[in-house]
Tab-separated table of C-alpha atoms in Angstrom:
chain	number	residue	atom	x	y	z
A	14	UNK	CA	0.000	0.000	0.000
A	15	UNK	CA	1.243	3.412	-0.761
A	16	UNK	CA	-1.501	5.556	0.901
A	17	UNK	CA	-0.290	7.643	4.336
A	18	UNK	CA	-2.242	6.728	7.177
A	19	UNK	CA	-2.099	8.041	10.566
A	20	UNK	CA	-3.418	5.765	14.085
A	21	UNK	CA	-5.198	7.354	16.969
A	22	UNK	CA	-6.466	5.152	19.190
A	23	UNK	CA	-8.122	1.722	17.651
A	24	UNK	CA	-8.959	3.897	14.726
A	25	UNK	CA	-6.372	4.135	11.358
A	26	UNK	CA	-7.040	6.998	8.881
A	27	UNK	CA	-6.225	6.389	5.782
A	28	UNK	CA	-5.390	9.351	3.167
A	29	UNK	CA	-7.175	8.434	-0.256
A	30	UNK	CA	-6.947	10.185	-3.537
A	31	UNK	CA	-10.904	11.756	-4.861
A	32	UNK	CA	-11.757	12.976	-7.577
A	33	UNK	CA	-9.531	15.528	-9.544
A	34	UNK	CA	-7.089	15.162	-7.063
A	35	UNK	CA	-8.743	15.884	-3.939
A	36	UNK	CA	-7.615	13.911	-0.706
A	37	UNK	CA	-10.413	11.848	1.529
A	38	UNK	CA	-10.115	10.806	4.588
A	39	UNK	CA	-11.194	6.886	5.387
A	40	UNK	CA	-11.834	5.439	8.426
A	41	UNK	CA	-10.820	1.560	9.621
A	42	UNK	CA	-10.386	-0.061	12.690
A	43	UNK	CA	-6.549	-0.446	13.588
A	44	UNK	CA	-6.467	-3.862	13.633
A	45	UNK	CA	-7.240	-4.226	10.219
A	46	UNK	CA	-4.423	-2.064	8.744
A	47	UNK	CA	-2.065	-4.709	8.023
A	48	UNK	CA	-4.495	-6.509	5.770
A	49	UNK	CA	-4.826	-2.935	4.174
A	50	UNK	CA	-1.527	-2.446	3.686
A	51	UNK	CA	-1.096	-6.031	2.226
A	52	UNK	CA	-2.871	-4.429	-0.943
A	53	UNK	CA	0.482	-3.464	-3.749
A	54	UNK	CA	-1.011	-0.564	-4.876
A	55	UNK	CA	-2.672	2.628	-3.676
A	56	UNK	CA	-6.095	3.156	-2.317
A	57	UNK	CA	-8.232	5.689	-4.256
A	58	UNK	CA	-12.037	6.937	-3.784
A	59	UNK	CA	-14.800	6.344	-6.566
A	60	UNK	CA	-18.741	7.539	-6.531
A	61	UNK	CA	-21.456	5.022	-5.855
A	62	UNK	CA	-24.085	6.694	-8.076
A	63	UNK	CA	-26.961	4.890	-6.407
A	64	UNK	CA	-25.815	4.891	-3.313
A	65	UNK	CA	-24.609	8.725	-3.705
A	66	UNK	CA	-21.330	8.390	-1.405
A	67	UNK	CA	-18.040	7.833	-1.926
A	68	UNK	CA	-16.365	3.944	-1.574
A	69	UNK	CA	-12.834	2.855	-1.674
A	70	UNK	CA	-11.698	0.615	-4.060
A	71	UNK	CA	-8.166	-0.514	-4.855
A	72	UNK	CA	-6.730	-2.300	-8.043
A	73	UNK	CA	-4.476	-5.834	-8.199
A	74	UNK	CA	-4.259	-8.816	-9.692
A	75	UNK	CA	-5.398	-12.521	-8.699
A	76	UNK	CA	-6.779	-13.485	-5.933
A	77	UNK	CA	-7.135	-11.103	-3.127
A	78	UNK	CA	-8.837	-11.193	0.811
A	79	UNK	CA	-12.187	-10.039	0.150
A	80	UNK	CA	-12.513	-10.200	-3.736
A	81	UNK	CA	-15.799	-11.463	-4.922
A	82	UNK	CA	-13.913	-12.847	-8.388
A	83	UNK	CA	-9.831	-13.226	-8.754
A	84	UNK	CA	-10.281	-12.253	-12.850
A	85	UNK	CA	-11.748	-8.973	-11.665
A	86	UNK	CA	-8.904	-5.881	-10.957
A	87	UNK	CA	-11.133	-3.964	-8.381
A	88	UNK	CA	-11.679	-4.555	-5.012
A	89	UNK	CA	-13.692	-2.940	-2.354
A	90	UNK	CA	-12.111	-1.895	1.002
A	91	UNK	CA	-15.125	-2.819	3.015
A	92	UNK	CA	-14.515	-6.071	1.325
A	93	UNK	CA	-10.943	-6.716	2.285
A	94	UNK	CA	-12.044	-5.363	5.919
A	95	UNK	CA	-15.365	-7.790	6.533
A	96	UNK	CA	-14.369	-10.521	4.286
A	97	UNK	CA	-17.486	-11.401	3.413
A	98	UNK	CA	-18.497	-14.899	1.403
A	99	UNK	CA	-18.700	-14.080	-2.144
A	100	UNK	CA	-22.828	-14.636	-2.126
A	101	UNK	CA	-22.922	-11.173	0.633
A	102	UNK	CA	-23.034	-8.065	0.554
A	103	UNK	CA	-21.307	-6.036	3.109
A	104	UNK	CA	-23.482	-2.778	4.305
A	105	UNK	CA	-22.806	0.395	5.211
A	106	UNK	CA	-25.086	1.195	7.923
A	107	UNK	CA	-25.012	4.502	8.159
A	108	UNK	CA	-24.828	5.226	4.339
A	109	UNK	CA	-20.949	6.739	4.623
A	110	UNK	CA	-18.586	4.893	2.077
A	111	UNK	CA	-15.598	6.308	3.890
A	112	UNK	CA	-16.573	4.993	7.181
A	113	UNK	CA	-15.008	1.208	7.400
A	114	UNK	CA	-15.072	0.541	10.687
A	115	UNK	CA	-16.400	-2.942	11.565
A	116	UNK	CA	-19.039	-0.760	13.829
A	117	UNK	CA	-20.390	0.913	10.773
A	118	UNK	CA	-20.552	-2.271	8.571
A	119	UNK	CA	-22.342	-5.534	8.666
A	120	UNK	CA	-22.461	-8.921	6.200
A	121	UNK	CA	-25.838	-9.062	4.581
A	122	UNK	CA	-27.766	-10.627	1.898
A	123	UNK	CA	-28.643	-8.411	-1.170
A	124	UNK	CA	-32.012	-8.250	-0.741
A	125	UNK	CA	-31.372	-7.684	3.780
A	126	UNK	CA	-29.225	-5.035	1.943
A	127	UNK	CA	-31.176	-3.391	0.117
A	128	UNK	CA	-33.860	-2.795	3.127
A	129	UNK	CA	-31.194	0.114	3.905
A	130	UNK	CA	-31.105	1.804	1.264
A	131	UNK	CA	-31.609	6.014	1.740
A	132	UNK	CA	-34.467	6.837	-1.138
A	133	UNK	CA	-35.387	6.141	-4.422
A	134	UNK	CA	-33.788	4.979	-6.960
A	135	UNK	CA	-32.054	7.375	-9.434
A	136	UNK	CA	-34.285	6.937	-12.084
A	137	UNK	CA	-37.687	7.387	-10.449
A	138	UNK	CA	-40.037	9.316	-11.444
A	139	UNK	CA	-42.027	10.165	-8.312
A	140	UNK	CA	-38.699	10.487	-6.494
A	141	UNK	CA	-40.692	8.471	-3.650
A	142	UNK	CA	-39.381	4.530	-2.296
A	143	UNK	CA	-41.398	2.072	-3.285
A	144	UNK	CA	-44.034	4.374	-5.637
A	145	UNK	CA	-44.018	4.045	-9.350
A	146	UNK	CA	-46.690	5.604	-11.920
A	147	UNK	CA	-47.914	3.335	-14.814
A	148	UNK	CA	-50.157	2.959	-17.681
A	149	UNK	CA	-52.043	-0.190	-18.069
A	150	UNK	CA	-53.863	-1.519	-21.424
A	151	UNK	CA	-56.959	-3.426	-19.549
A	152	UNK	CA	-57.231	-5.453	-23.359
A	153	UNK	CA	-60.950	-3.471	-24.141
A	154	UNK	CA	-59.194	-0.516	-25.244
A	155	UNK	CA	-59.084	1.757	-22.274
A	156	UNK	CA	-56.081	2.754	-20.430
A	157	UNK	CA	-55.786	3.111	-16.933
A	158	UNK	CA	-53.176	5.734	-15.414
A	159	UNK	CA	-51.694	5.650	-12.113
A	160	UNK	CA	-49.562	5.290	-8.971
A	161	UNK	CA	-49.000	2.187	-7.617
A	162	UNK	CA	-47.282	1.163	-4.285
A	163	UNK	CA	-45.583	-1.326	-3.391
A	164	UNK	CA	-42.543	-3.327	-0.958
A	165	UNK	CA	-41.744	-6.949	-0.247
A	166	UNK	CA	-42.111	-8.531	2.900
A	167	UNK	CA	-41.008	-12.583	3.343
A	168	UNK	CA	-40.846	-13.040	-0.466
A	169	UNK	CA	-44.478	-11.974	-0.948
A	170	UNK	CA	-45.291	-8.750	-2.862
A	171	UNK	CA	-48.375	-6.294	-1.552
């Protein structure tokens, strides 16, 4: 690893490189600096569009702690920190990227995972979780317009 990092307490601070340059800050428990550091290259920040926070990722080759698949480059810190099984997700439970401290992450299934998610999707329309507007052909002819809500609970839709 060639980020600087700085320890105060049980807490390690890493320095990571943003976007155009900029320097984050990320947050990790102490003890899990040294498989951090185990990573040959540096640590860098990139946007989670959907999730609308930063993560950080690094980039190597093979198999690495955490890596979901050794033929992809990328891996995810929160990854190498948790090391997850390759069917989880690891969570960020208070929706901060940056923040990799085993207090602030838990191993999840997608869908447990996705129960924490901040808003709406992206690309929604009513900008409202869970609400979608449609148009329905009823087969006679006449369309029907309208919102429709909806969530998942158990496996069963309502």
């Amino acid at each position: 690893m060639t980020n600087f990092y700085s320890i105060i307490g049980d807490t390690a601070y890493l320095d990571v490189l943003g976007p155009r340059g900029s320097r984050l800050i990320c947050l990790l428990d102490a003890e899990d600096l040294p498989a951090v550091q185990a990573l040959p290259g540096a640590w860098f920040a990139r946007w989670g569009k959907s999730a609308k926070t930063f993560y950080v990722v690094g980039m190597t080759e093979g198999p690495f702690r955490g890596k979901r698949k050794p033929e992809t480059r990328s891996v995810f810190l929160h990854r190498v920190v948790m090391n997850p099984p390759v069917d989880r997700d690891v969570d960020h439970l208070f929706h901060n990227g940056l923040d990799n401290r085993k207090l602030s992450l838990a191993v999840k299934t997608r869908s447990q995972n996705l129960l924490n998610r901040k808003g709406p999707q992206s690309n929604s329309h009513t900008g409202i979780l869970g609400v979608q507007f449609i148009t329905k052909n009823k087969g006679s002819g006449e369309i029907v317009k309208g919102y429709v809500a909806q969530f998942r609970m158990n496996g069963k839709r309502y």
